[in-house]
Amino acid sequence: MIHKQGLYKYALLVLLLICSILLGVVVSLLAGQQPMDTQDFTMAAQNARKSVVGIEAKGKEVVRSGYYYDFFRNRFFRRDYREFVEDFENMGSGMIIDSTGYVLTSYHVVEAARDLTVSFSDGNRYAAEVVGLDSLSDLAVVRIADTTRRFQPVSFADSDRLRVGQWAFAMGNPFLNFFRNSDPTVTAGVVSALHRNFRSSSGAIYQNMIQTDAAINPGNSGGPLMDHNGRVIGVNAFIFTGSEESPQAGSIGIGFAIPANLAQRVAQELITHQERRKAYTGIVLYDVPAPGFYHEPGVYVQYADPLGPAAEAGIRMGDRITAVNNRRIHAPHDLTGILVPFFPGDTISISVVREGERRNFPVVLGTR
């Protein structure tokens, strides 16, 4: 009996020892995974360094001086402005999207450039040329001139699956013109909001923008906004600054990025067609309300191209369009903004009111 009790105690001790070992293994594994759930982006940023580049764009632009007065030309002291050509140099960021050297960046970084240089974190610098520009989405693709080299492209995440509050970090070269060092800067934050819409003074239309509190400063434009795994979720575009007088005042914690899904589609368009083909509906709109409809949103179809996509879908002149893809239309330019994320061949739903009856028409977008 005493012998059996000893065996039981021994077996119990062995069991407790095994449980302790297993518990230690589980704790170690959990501890090893923990950095993926925190804001530690060390490995992700390290892996992305080879794919994030600095961009130097040089060229000439027409600028306007302050007013001047020429007595012999203007006897009534009218203020006038003088235009002259001036050299410029833009500094921005970009990301490798193809191993052969295609680089995705911002339109406003390279729009008027005659001389482009792409700089890597290892110090290598390459001449580049513009492949295609899209002013509407503020995106551009350039290509490194040395086609014999192969480069490491970034990986993209599905930006439609983003959630407010998830971790994000921005990479770029905000100080390229100061340090002359193309090693990218990393700033961290969260996805603060989604589906932000803006229209810039330059005409660019930003739809479904990602808002983040990761610091995005001048020079970050065109660089990636990434998730904690180092996958691109957006293209850094612009910031709100602390000074209306000086757009270079720096970040105040509100930055915006173009969603990765849209950026990829635009990039493919620019690579394939060297331009962004605009989605075409074939209708001309006006917003003069008819009697009895002052309280209703909508614009009216002034003209419908008989061979255009909208007419082929059944939309007629005189129809009142109230929504596109369930987004209300209040003015003709609203349609332009809504169509920014869409491409020829995509299908949209146009809601109209005709003779008091509400109808929905699926329209396959075309191109001209």
mmCIF file of C-alpha atoms in Angstrom:
data_model
loop_
_atom_site.group_PDB
_atom_site.id
_atom_site.type_symbol
_atom_site.label_atom_id
_atom_site.label_comp_id
_atom_site.label_asym_id
_atom_site.label_seq_id
_atom_site.Cartn_x
_atom_site.Cartn_y
_atom_site.Cartn_z
ATOM 1 C CA MET A 1 0.000 0.000 0.000
ATOM 2 C CA ILE A 2 2.789 2.417 0.931
ATOM 3 C CA HIS A 3 4.577 1.427 -2.278
ATOM 4 C CA LYS A 4 1.494 2.291 -4.374
ATOM 5 C CA GLN A 5 1.122 5.675 -2.680
ATOM 6 C CA GLY A 6 4.742 6.418 -3.558
ATOM 7 C CA LEU A 7 4.090 5.558 -7.176
ATOM 8 C CA TYR A 8 1.037 7.846 -7.230
ATOM 9 C CA LYS A 9 3.058 10.735 -5.806
ATOM 10 C CA TYR A 10 5.827 10.130 -8.317
ATOM 11 C CA ALA A 11 3.365 10.015 -11.219
ATOM 12 C CA LEU A 12 1.733 13.231 -9.991
ATOM 13 C CA LEU A 13 5.086 15.008 -9.837
ATOM 14 C CA VAL A 14 5.939 13.873 -13.373
ATOM 15 C CA LEU A 15 2.547 15.098 -14.615
ATOM 16 C CA LEU A 16 3.032 18.491 -12.960
ATOM 17 C CA LEU A 17 6.498 18.770 -14.508
ATOM 18 C CA ILE A 18 5.151 18.004 -17.989
ATOM 19 C CA CYS A 19 2.355 20.564 -17.563
ATOM 20 C CA SER A 20 4.877 23.202 -16.470
ATOM 21 C CA ILE A 21 7.028 22.565 -19.533
ATOM 22 C CA LEU A 22 4.030 22.758 -21.879
ATOM 23 C CA LEU A 23 2.835 25.966 -20.243
ATOM 24 C CA GLY A 24 6.269 27.512 -20.696
ATOM 25 C CA VAL A 25 6.288 26.580 -24.384
ATOM 26 C CA VAL A 26 2.835 28.130 -24.927
ATOM 27 C CA VAL A 27 3.822 31.342 -23.136
ATOM 28 C CA SER A 28 7.014 31.574 -25.213
ATOM 29 C CA LEU A 29 5.083 31.141 -28.446
ATOM 30 C CA LEU A 30 2.557 33.789 -27.463
ATOM 31 C CA ALA A 31 5.333 36.157 -26.472
ATOM 32 C CA GLY A 32 7.043 35.594 -29.804
ATOM 33 C CA GLN A 33 3.839 36.508 -31.680
ATOM 34 C CA GLN A 34 3.056 39.577 -29.636
ATOM 35 C CA PRO A 35 5.001 42.122 -31.750
ATOM 36 C CA MET A 36 2.645 41.469 -34.663
ATOM 37 C CA ASP A 37 -0.229 42.763 -32.512
ATOM 38 C CA THR A 38 1.554 45.930 -31.383
ATOM 39 C CA GLN A 39 2.967 48.969 -33.104
ATOM 40 C CA ASP A 40 6.433 47.428 -33.554
ATOM 41 C CA PHE A 41 7.003 47.619 -37.318
ATOM 42 C CA THR A 42 10.726 46.864 -37.217
ATOM 43 C CA MET A 43 10.757 43.818 -39.494
ATOM 44 C CA ALA A 44 8.071 45.147 -41.842
ATOM 45 C CA ALA A 45 9.893 48.450 -42.298
ATOM 46 C CA GLN A 46 13.232 46.710 -42.786
ATOM 47 C CA ASN A 47 11.798 44.488 -45.520
ATOM 48 C CA ALA A 48 10.170 47.448 -47.293
ATOM 49 C CA ARG A 49 13.309 49.627 -47.391
ATOM 50 C CA LYS A 50 14.496 48.143 -50.684
ATOM 51 C CA SER A 51 11.163 48.952 -52.345
ATOM 52 C CA VAL A 52 10.642 52.548 -51.166
ATOM 53 C CA VAL A 53 12.514 55.178 -53.181
ATOM 54 C CA GLY A 54 13.214 58.887 -53.233
ATOM 55 C CA ILE A 55 12.371 60.861 -56.360
ATOM 56 C CA GLU A 56 14.047 64.051 -57.562
ATOM 57 C CA ALA A 57 12.176 65.842 -60.336
ATOM 58 C CA LYS A 58 13.739 68.798 -62.150
ATOM 59 C CA GLY A 59 12.289 70.957 -64.884
ATOM 60 C CA LYS A 60 11.019 74.385 -65.825
ATOM 61 C CA GLU A 61 7.730 76.046 -64.944
ATOM 62 C CA VAL A 62 5.953 79.306 -65.669
ATOM 63 C CA VAL A 63 5.564 81.435 -62.542
ATOM 64 C CA ARG A 64 3.965 84.803 -61.896
ATOM 65 C CA SER A 65 5.802 87.591 -60.129
ATOM 66 C CA GLY A 66 4.201 90.176 -57.912
ATOM 67 C CA TYR A 67 2.461 93.040 -59.664
ATOM 68 C CA TYR A 68 4.565 95.591 -61.455
ATOM 69 C CA TYR A 69 3.823 98.996 -62.917
ATOM 70 C CA ASP A 70 4.920 100.211 -66.327
ATOM 71 C CA PHE A 71 4.088 103.922 -66.751
ATOM 72 C CA PHE A 72 4.383 103.848 -70.536
ATOM 73 C CA ARG A 73 2.126 100.818 -70.897
ATOM 74 C CA ASN A 74 -0.379 101.528 -68.157
ATOM 75 C CA ARG A 75 -1.265 105.168 -67.523
ATOM 76 C CA PHE A 76 -4.062 104.278 -65.116
ATOM 77 C CA PHE A 77 -1.811 102.547 -62.589
ATOM 78 C CA ARG A 78 -3.439 99.162 -63.080
ATOM 79 C CA ARG A 79 -1.696 96.365 -61.243
ATOM 80 C CA ASP A 80 -0.333 93.718 -63.527
ATOM 81 C CA TYR A 81 1.623 90.488 -63.252
ATOM 82 C CA ARG A 82 4.696 89.318 -65.089
ATOM 83 C CA GLU A 83 5.157 85.694 -66.105
ATOM 84 C CA PHE A 84 8.563 84.110 -66.507
ATOM 85 C CA VAL A 85 10.128 80.658 -66.740
ATOM 86 C CA GLU A 86 11.916 79.341 -63.681
ATOM 87 C CA ASP A 87 13.798 76.153 -62.857
ATOM 88 C CA PHE A 88 12.193 73.950 -60.221
ATOM 89 C CA GLU A 89 13.167 70.880 -58.227
ATOM 90 C CA ASN A 90 10.577 68.672 -56.525
ATOM 91 C CA MET A 91 11.398 66.047 -53.932
ATOM 92 C CA GLY A 92 9.042 63.148 -53.386
ATOM 93 C CA SER A 93 8.772 59.448 -52.743
ATOM 94 C CA GLY A 94 7.665 56.380 -54.611
ATOM 95 C CA MET A 95 7.504 52.604 -54.500
ATOM 96 C CA ILE A 96 8.694 49.841 -56.822
ATOM 97 C CA ILE A 97 5.633 48.008 -58.192
ATOM 98 C CA ASP A 98 7.353 45.766 -60.724
ATOM 99 C CA SER A 99 10.737 44.057 -60.742
ATOM 100 C CA THR A 100 11.616 45.663 -64.089
ATOM 101 C CA GLY A 101 11.681 49.133 -62.518
ATOM 102 C CA TYR A 102 8.186 50.627 -62.664
ATOM 103 C CA VAL A 103 7.689 53.126 -59.835
ATOM 104 C CA LEU A 104 4.340 54.390 -58.534
ATOM 105 C CA THR A 105 4.342 57.963 -57.214
ATOM 106 C CA SER A 106 2.240 61.145 -57.056
ATOM 107 C CA TYR A 107 1.304 63.122 -60.139
ATOM 108 C CA HIS A 108 2.136 66.440 -58.490
ATOM 109 C CA VAL A 109 5.706 65.268 -57.821
ATOM 110 C CA VAL A 110 6.624 64.545 -61.459
ATOM 111 C CA GLU A 111 4.004 66.333 -63.596
ATOM 112 C CA ALA A 112 6.319 68.838 -65.322
ATOM 113 C CA ALA A 113 9.626 67.040 -64.844
ATOM 114 C CA ARG A 114 12.205 66.829 -67.610
ATOM 115 C CA ASP A 115 14.862 65.157 -65.493
ATOM 116 C CA LEU A 116 14.004 62.368 -63.032
ATOM 117 C CA THR A 117 16.275 60.540 -60.589
ATOM 118 C CA VAL A 118 15.209 57.587 -58.432
ATOM 119 C CA SER A 119 17.269 56.976 -55.278
ATOM 120 C CA PHE A 120 17.435 53.759 -53.249
ATOM 121 C CA SER A 121 18.285 53.191 -49.598
ATOM 122 C CA ASP A 122 21.579 51.535 -50.573
ATOM 123 C CA GLY A 123 22.753 54.785 -52.179
ATOM 124 C CA ASN A 124 22.220 53.739 -55.800
ATOM 125 C CA ARG A 125 20.682 56.367 -58.062
ATOM 126 C CA TYR A 126 19.086 55.809 -61.479
ATOM 127 C CA ALA A 127 17.750 58.040 -64.211
ATOM 128 C CA ALA A 128 14.052 57.539 -64.908
ATOM 129 C CA GLU A 129 11.363 58.652 -67.321
ATOM 130 C CA VAL A 130 7.625 59.269 -67.026
ATOM 131 C CA VAL A 131 5.424 56.426 -68.278
ATOM 132 C CA GLY A 132 2.000 57.922 -67.610
ATOM 133 C CA LEU A 133 0.240 60.644 -65.629
ATOM 134 C CA ASP A 134 -3.256 60.911 -64.164
ATOM 135 C CA SER A 135 -4.037 64.365 -62.807
ATOM 136 C CA LEU A 136 -7.550 63.371 -61.724
ATOM 137 C CA SER A 137 -6.393 60.778 -59.187
ATOM 138 C CA ASP A 138 -3.006 62.495 -58.567
ATOM 139 C CA LEU A 139 -1.038 59.368 -59.476
ATOM 140 C CA ALA A 140 1.835 58.724 -61.872
ATOM 141 C CA VAL A 141 4.097 55.896 -62.991
ATOM 142 C CA VAL A 142 7.757 56.367 -63.910
ATOM 143 C CA ARG A 143 10.255 53.741 -65.025
ATOM 144 C CA ILE A 144 13.932 53.368 -64.232
ATOM 145 C CA ALA A 145 15.925 53.720 -67.443
ATOM 146 C CA ASP A 146 18.338 50.867 -66.646
ATOM 147 C CA THR A 147 16.275 47.885 -67.843
ATOM 148 C CA THR A 148 19.039 45.370 -67.061
ATOM 149 C CA ARG A 149 18.521 45.651 -63.301
ATOM 150 C CA ARG A 150 15.868 43.856 -61.256
ATOM 151 C CA PHE A 151 14.256 45.393 -58.204
ATOM 152 C CA GLN A 152 12.172 44.255 -55.247
ATOM 153 C CA PRO A 153 8.518 45.337 -55.626
ATOM 154 C CA VAL A 154 6.186 46.133 -52.743
ATOM 155 C CA SER A 155 3.297 43.865 -51.737
ATOM 156 C CA PHE A 156 -0.250 45.229 -51.700
ATOM 157 C CA ALA A 157 -3.058 44.603 -49.236
ATOM 158 C CA ASP A 158 -6.785 44.741 -50.053
ATOM 159 C CA SER A 159 -7.655 48.319 -49.071
ATOM 160 C CA ASP A 160 -11.381 47.487 -49.152
ATOM 161 C CA ARG A 161 -10.843 45.420 -46.008
ATOM 162 C CA LEU A 162 -9.282 48.184 -43.916
ATOM 163 C CA ARG A 163 -10.728 48.920 -40.490
ATOM 164 C CA VAL A 164 -10.634 52.159 -38.540
ATOM 165 C CA GLY A 165 -8.182 51.830 -35.662
ATOM 166 C CA GLN A 166 -5.801 49.315 -37.232
ATOM 167 C CA TRP A 167 -2.087 50.061 -37.129
ATOM 168 C CA ALA A 168 -0.423 51.777 -40.090
ATOM 169 C CA PHE A 169 2.962 53.274 -40.861
ATOM 170 C CA ALA A 170 4.122 55.680 -43.562
ATOM 171 C CA MET A 171 7.427 55.494 -45.412
ATOM 172 C CA GLY A 172 9.028 58.139 -47.576
ATOM 173 C CA ASN A 173 11.748 60.728 -47.989
ATOM 174 C CA PRO A 174 10.546 63.989 -46.404
ATOM 175 C CA PHE A 175 14.122 65.242 -45.925
ATOM 176 C CA LEU A 176 15.705 64.166 -49.208
ATOM 177 C CA ASN A 177 16.539 67.767 -50.107
ATOM 178 C CA PHE A 178 18.153 68.341 -46.705
ATOM 179 C CA PHE A 179 20.129 65.200 -45.908
ATOM 180 C CA ARG A 180 20.668 63.986 -49.493
ATOM 181 C CA ASN A 181 20.144 60.578 -47.946
ATOM 182 C CA SER A 182 17.575 58.340 -49.608
ATOM 183 C CA ASP A 183 17.153 56.030 -46.620
ATOM 184 C CA PRO A 184 13.376 56.239 -46.004
ATOM 185 C CA THR A 185 11.814 57.689 -42.867
ATOM 186 C CA VAL A 186 9.197 55.682 -40.944
ATOM 187 C CA THR A 187 6.303 57.221 -38.998
ATOM 188 C CA ALA A 188 3.611 55.201 -37.242
ATOM 189 C CA GLY A 189 -0.047 55.695 -36.408
ATOM 190 C CA VAL A 190 -3.459 54.214 -37.072
ATOM 191 C CA VAL A 191 -6.118 54.309 -39.754
ATOM 192 C CA SER A 192 -8.145 57.212 -38.359
ATOM 193 C CA ALA A 193 -11.022 57.239 -40.860
ATOM 194 C CA LEU A 194 -12.081 55.875 -44.248
ATOM 195 C CA HIS A 195 -14.009 57.133 -47.290
ATOM 196 C CA ARG A 196 -12.927 60.780 -47.072
ATOM 197 C CA ASN A 197 -13.715 62.779 -50.246
ATOM 198 C CA PHE A 198 -11.999 65.992 -51.415
ATOM 199 C CA ARG A 199 -11.635 68.169 -54.490
ATOM 200 C CA SER A 200 -8.350 70.094 -54.654
ATOM 201 C CA SER A 201 -7.854 73.579 -56.080
ATOM 202 C CA SER A 202 -5.688 72.029 -58.817
ATOM 203 C CA GLY A 203 -8.581 69.879 -60.040
ATOM 204 C CA ALA A 204 -7.568 66.534 -58.528
ATOM 205 C CA ILE A 205 -10.499 64.570 -57.127
ATOM 206 C CA TYR A 206 -9.764 62.391 -54.125
ATOM 207 C CA GLN A 207 -12.353 59.684 -53.426
ATOM 208 C CA ASN A 208 -12.539 57.185 -50.550
ATOM 209 C CA MET A 209 -9.316 58.508 -49.044
ATOM 210 C CA ILE A 210 -7.666 56.869 -46.034
ATOM 211 C CA GLN A 211 -7.140 59.248 -43.119
ATOM 212 C CA THR A 212 -4.230 58.520 -40.779
ATOM 213 C CA ASP A 213 -2.419 60.164 -37.889
ATOM 214 C CA ALA A 214 0.922 58.737 -39.052
ATOM 215 C CA ALA A 215 3.005 61.850 -39.781
ATOM 216 C CA ILE A 216 3.052 62.571 -43.530
ATOM 217 C CA ASN A 217 5.280 65.536 -44.361
ATOM 218 C CA PRO A 218 6.273 67.292 -47.597
ATOM 219 C CA GLY A 219 8.469 64.817 -49.455
ATOM 220 C CA ASN A 220 6.372 61.829 -48.360
ATOM 221 C CA SER A 221 4.045 62.309 -51.341
ATOM 222 C CA GLY A 222 3.967 59.171 -53.460
ATOM 223 C CA GLY A 223 5.358 56.936 -50.730
ATOM 224 C CA PRO A 224 3.447 54.009 -49.231
ATOM 225 C CA LEU A 225 1.140 53.809 -46.243
ATOM 226 C CA MET A 226 1.537 50.237 -44.957
ATOM 227 C CA ASP A 227 -0.114 47.796 -42.579
ATOM 228 C CA HIS A 228 1.759 46.024 -39.774
ATOM 229 C CA ASN A 229 2.807 43.281 -42.208
ATOM 230 C CA GLY A 230 4.529 45.751 -44.525
ATOM 231 C CA ARG A 231 1.869 45.583 -47.245
ATOM 232 C CA VAL A 232 0.827 48.769 -49.036
ATOM 233 C CA ILE A 233 -2.657 49.973 -48.089
ATOM 234 C CA GLY A 234 -2.395 53.430 -49.656
ATOM 235 C CA VAL A 235 -0.294 56.045 -51.456
ATOM 236 C CA ASN A 236 0.541 59.074 -49.299
ATOM 237 C CA ALA A 237 -1.039 62.112 -50.930
ATOM 238 C CA PHE A 238 -1.359 65.212 -48.752
ATOM 239 C CA ILE A 239 -1.789 66.574 -45.238
ATOM 240 C CA PHE A 240 -3.682 69.195 -43.320
ATOM 241 C CA THR A 241 -1.199 71.754 -42.035
ATOM 242 C CA GLY A 242 -1.193 74.098 -39.109
ATOM 243 C CA SER A 243 -1.016 77.208 -41.295
ATOM 244 C CA GLU A 244 -3.162 78.310 -44.197
ATOM 245 C CA GLU A 245 -0.456 80.761 -45.265
ATOM 246 C CA SER A 246 2.258 78.116 -45.437
ATOM 247 C CA PRO A 247 1.441 74.666 -46.852
ATOM 248 C CA GLN A 248 4.939 73.635 -45.741
ATOM 249 C CA ALA A 249 4.115 74.168 -42.068
ATOM 250 C CA GLY A 250 4.217 70.450 -41.474
ATOM 251 C CA SER A 251 1.875 67.732 -40.309
ATOM 252 C CA ILE A 252 -0.639 68.375 -37.544
ATOM 253 C CA GLY A 253 -1.567 64.717 -37.306
ATOM 254 C CA ILE A 254 -4.022 64.497 -40.199
ATOM 255 C CA GLY A 255 -2.750 62.876 -43.385
ATOM 256 C CA PHE A 256 -4.479 61.217 -46.315
ATOM 257 C CA ALA A 257 -3.601 58.352 -48.638
ATOM 258 C CA ILE A 258 -5.098 57.106 -51.898
ATOM 259 C CA PRO A 259 -6.468 53.547 -51.402
ATOM 260 C CA ALA A 260 -4.160 50.815 -52.679
ATOM 261 C CA ASN A 261 -6.849 49.117 -54.774
ATOM 262 C CA LEU A 262 -7.468 52.278 -56.806
ATOM 263 C CA ALA A 263 -3.741 53.014 -57.060
ATOM 264 C CA GLN A 264 -3.050 49.554 -58.496
ATOM 265 C CA ARG A 265 -5.733 49.920 -61.156
ATOM 266 C CA VAL A 266 -4.523 53.381 -62.155
ATOM 267 C CA ALA A 267 -0.929 52.137 -62.298
ATOM 268 C CA GLN A 268 -1.898 49.265 -64.593
ATOM 269 C CA GLU A 269 -3.781 51.695 -66.854
ATOM 270 C CA LEU A 270 -0.773 53.985 -67.079
ATOM 271 C CA ILE A 271 1.612 51.123 -67.819
ATOM 272 C CA THR A 272 -0.676 49.626 -70.469
ATOM 273 C CA HIS A 273 -2.032 52.777 -72.128
ATOM 274 C CA GLN A 274 0.417 55.509 -70.980
ATOM 275 C CA GLU A 275 -2.651 57.451 -69.814
ATOM 276 C CA ARG A 276 -5.730 57.044 -67.664
ATOM 277 C CA ARG A 277 -8.693 56.222 -69.876
ATOM 278 C CA LYS A 278 -11.655 58.153 -68.515
ATOM 279 C CA ALA A 279 -14.875 56.289 -67.836
ATOM 280 C CA TYR A 280 -17.551 57.533 -70.262
ATOM 281 C CA THR A 281 -21.315 57.612 -69.684
ATOM 282 C CA GLY A 282 -22.377 59.545 -72.781
ATOM 283 C CA ILE A 283 -24.640 62.001 -70.952
ATOM 284 C CA VAL A 284 -24.525 65.764 -70.380
ATOM 285 C CA LEU A 285 -26.151 67.010 -67.176
ATOM 286 C CA TYR A 286 -27.646 70.276 -65.940
ATOM 287 C CA ASP A 287 -29.070 71.186 -62.556
ATOM 288 C CA VAL A 288 -31.986 73.536 -63.246
ATOM 289 C CA PRO A 289 -34.808 72.121 -61.075
ATOM 290 C CA ALA A 290 -38.252 71.500 -62.499
ATOM 291 C CA PRO A 291 -41.392 72.725 -60.670
ATOM 292 C CA GLY A 292 -42.307 70.464 -57.797
ATOM 293 C CA PHE A 293 -38.799 69.023 -57.389
ATOM 294 C CA TYR A 294 -37.051 71.800 -55.453
ATOM 295 C CA HIS A 295 -36.810 69.618 -52.371
ATOM 296 C CA GLU A 296 -35.444 66.635 -54.271
ATOM 297 C CA PRO A 297 -31.773 65.975 -55.006
ATOM 298 C CA GLY A 298 -30.753 65.330 -58.548
ATOM 299 C CA VAL A 299 -29.621 66.677 -61.897
ATOM 300 C CA TYR A 300 -31.214 66.413 -65.297
ATOM 301 C CA VAL A 301 -30.051 64.727 -68.473
ATOM 302 C CA GLN A 302 -29.653 67.485 -71.046
ATOM 303 C CA TYR A 303 -28.260 65.199 -73.723
ATOM 304 C CA ALA A 304 -27.739 61.462 -74.072
ATOM 305 C CA ASP A 305 -25.430 60.176 -76.810
ATOM 306 C CA PRO A 306 -27.604 57.644 -78.690
ATOM 307 C CA LEU A 307 -24.613 55.307 -78.953
ATOM 308 C CA GLY A 308 -23.346 56.008 -75.434
ATOM 309 C CA PRO A 309 -23.438 53.596 -72.481
ATOM 310 C CA ALA A 310 -26.200 55.438 -70.579
ATOM 311 C CA ALA A 311 -28.550 55.636 -73.573
ATOM 312 C CA GLU A 312 -27.946 51.985 -74.389
ATOM 313 C CA ALA A 313 -28.906 51.145 -70.805
ATOM 314 C CA GLY A 314 -32.218 53.018 -71.206
ATOM 315 C CA ILE A 315 -31.529 56.497 -69.801
ATOM 316 C CA ARG A 316 -33.215 59.305 -71.734
ATOM 317 C CA MET A 317 -32.954 63.052 -72.127
ATOM 318 C CA GLY A 318 -35.035 64.718 -69.400
ATOM 319 C CA ASP A 319 -34.500 61.987 -66.798
ATOM 320 C CA ARG A 320 -33.645 63.279 -63.326
ATOM 321 C CA ILE A 321 -30.628 61.421 -61.951
ATOM 322 C CA THR A 322 -30.821 61.212 -58.160
ATOM 323 C CA ALA A 323 -27.997 58.811 -57.291
ATOM 324 C CA VAL A 324 -25.122 56.781 -58.683
ATOM 325 C CA ASN A 325 -24.246 53.594 -56.818
ATOM 326 C CA ASN A 326 -26.529 54.805 -53.991
ATOM 327 C CA ARG A 327 -24.588 58.081 -53.630
ATOM 328 C CA ARG A 328 -26.799 61.134 -54.041
ATOM 329 C CA ILE A 329 -26.201 63.566 -56.886
ATOM 330 C CA HIS A 330 -26.687 67.286 -56.158
ATOM 331 C CA ALA A 331 -24.744 68.899 -59.025
ATOM 332 C CA PRO A 332 -23.355 67.812 -62.413
ATOM 333 C CA HIS A 333 -19.752 67.742 -61.140
ATOM 334 C CA ASP A 334 -20.759 65.171 -58.489
ATOM 335 C CA LEU A 335 -20.870 62.540 -61.230
ATOM 336 C CA THR A 336 -17.271 63.326 -62.202
ATOM 337 C CA GLY A 337 -16.128 62.740 -58.639
ATOM 338 C CA ILE A 338 -18.057 59.512 -58.240
ATOM 339 C CA LEU A 339 -16.563 58.107 -61.445
ATOM 340 C CA VAL A 340 -12.925 58.614 -60.349
ATOM 341 C CA PRO A 341 -12.503 55.064 -58.937
ATOM 342 C CA PHE A 342 -14.181 53.477 -61.977
ATOM 343 C CA PHE A 343 -12.751 52.385 -65.315
ATOM 344 C CA PRO A 344 -14.100 51.516 -68.765
ATOM 345 C CA GLY A 345 -15.875 48.170 -68.527
ATOM 346 C CA ASP A 346 -17.008 48.668 -64.928
ATOM 347 C CA THR A 347 -20.746 48.648 -64.213
ATOM 348 C CA ILE A 348 -22.432 51.371 -62.181
ATOM 349 C CA SER A 349 -26.054 51.751 -61.069
ATOM 350 C CA ILE A 350 -27.765 55.032 -62.015
ATOM 351 C CA SER A 351 -31.013 55.895 -60.224
ATOM 352 C CA VAL A 352 -33.428 58.197 -62.077
ATOM 353 C CA VAL A 353 -36.915 59.633 -61.738
ATOM 354 C CA ARG A 354 -38.962 59.594 -64.952
ATOM 355 C CA GLU A 355 -42.538 60.894 -64.964
ATOM 356 C CA GLY A 356 -42.704 60.415 -61.203
ATOM 357 C CA GLU A 357 -41.474 56.816 -61.347
ATOM 358 C CA ARG A 358 -38.147 55.783 -59.800
ATOM 359 C CA ARG A 359 -35.959 53.454 -61.833
ATOM 360 C CA ASN A 360 -32.467 51.960 -61.624
ATOM 361 C CA PHE A 361 -30.309 51.355 -64.685
ATOM 362 C CA PRO A 362 -27.098 49.287 -64.730
ATOM 363 C CA VAL A 363 -24.662 51.136 -67.010
ATOM 364 C CA VAL A 364 -21.490 49.555 -68.387
ATOM 365 C CA LEU A 365 -18.988 52.397 -68.640
ATOM 366 C CA GLY A 366 -17.305 53.019 -71.958
ATOM 367 C CA THR A 367 -14.430 55.169 -73.181
ATOM 368 C CA ARG A 368 -13.837 57.708 -75.929
#
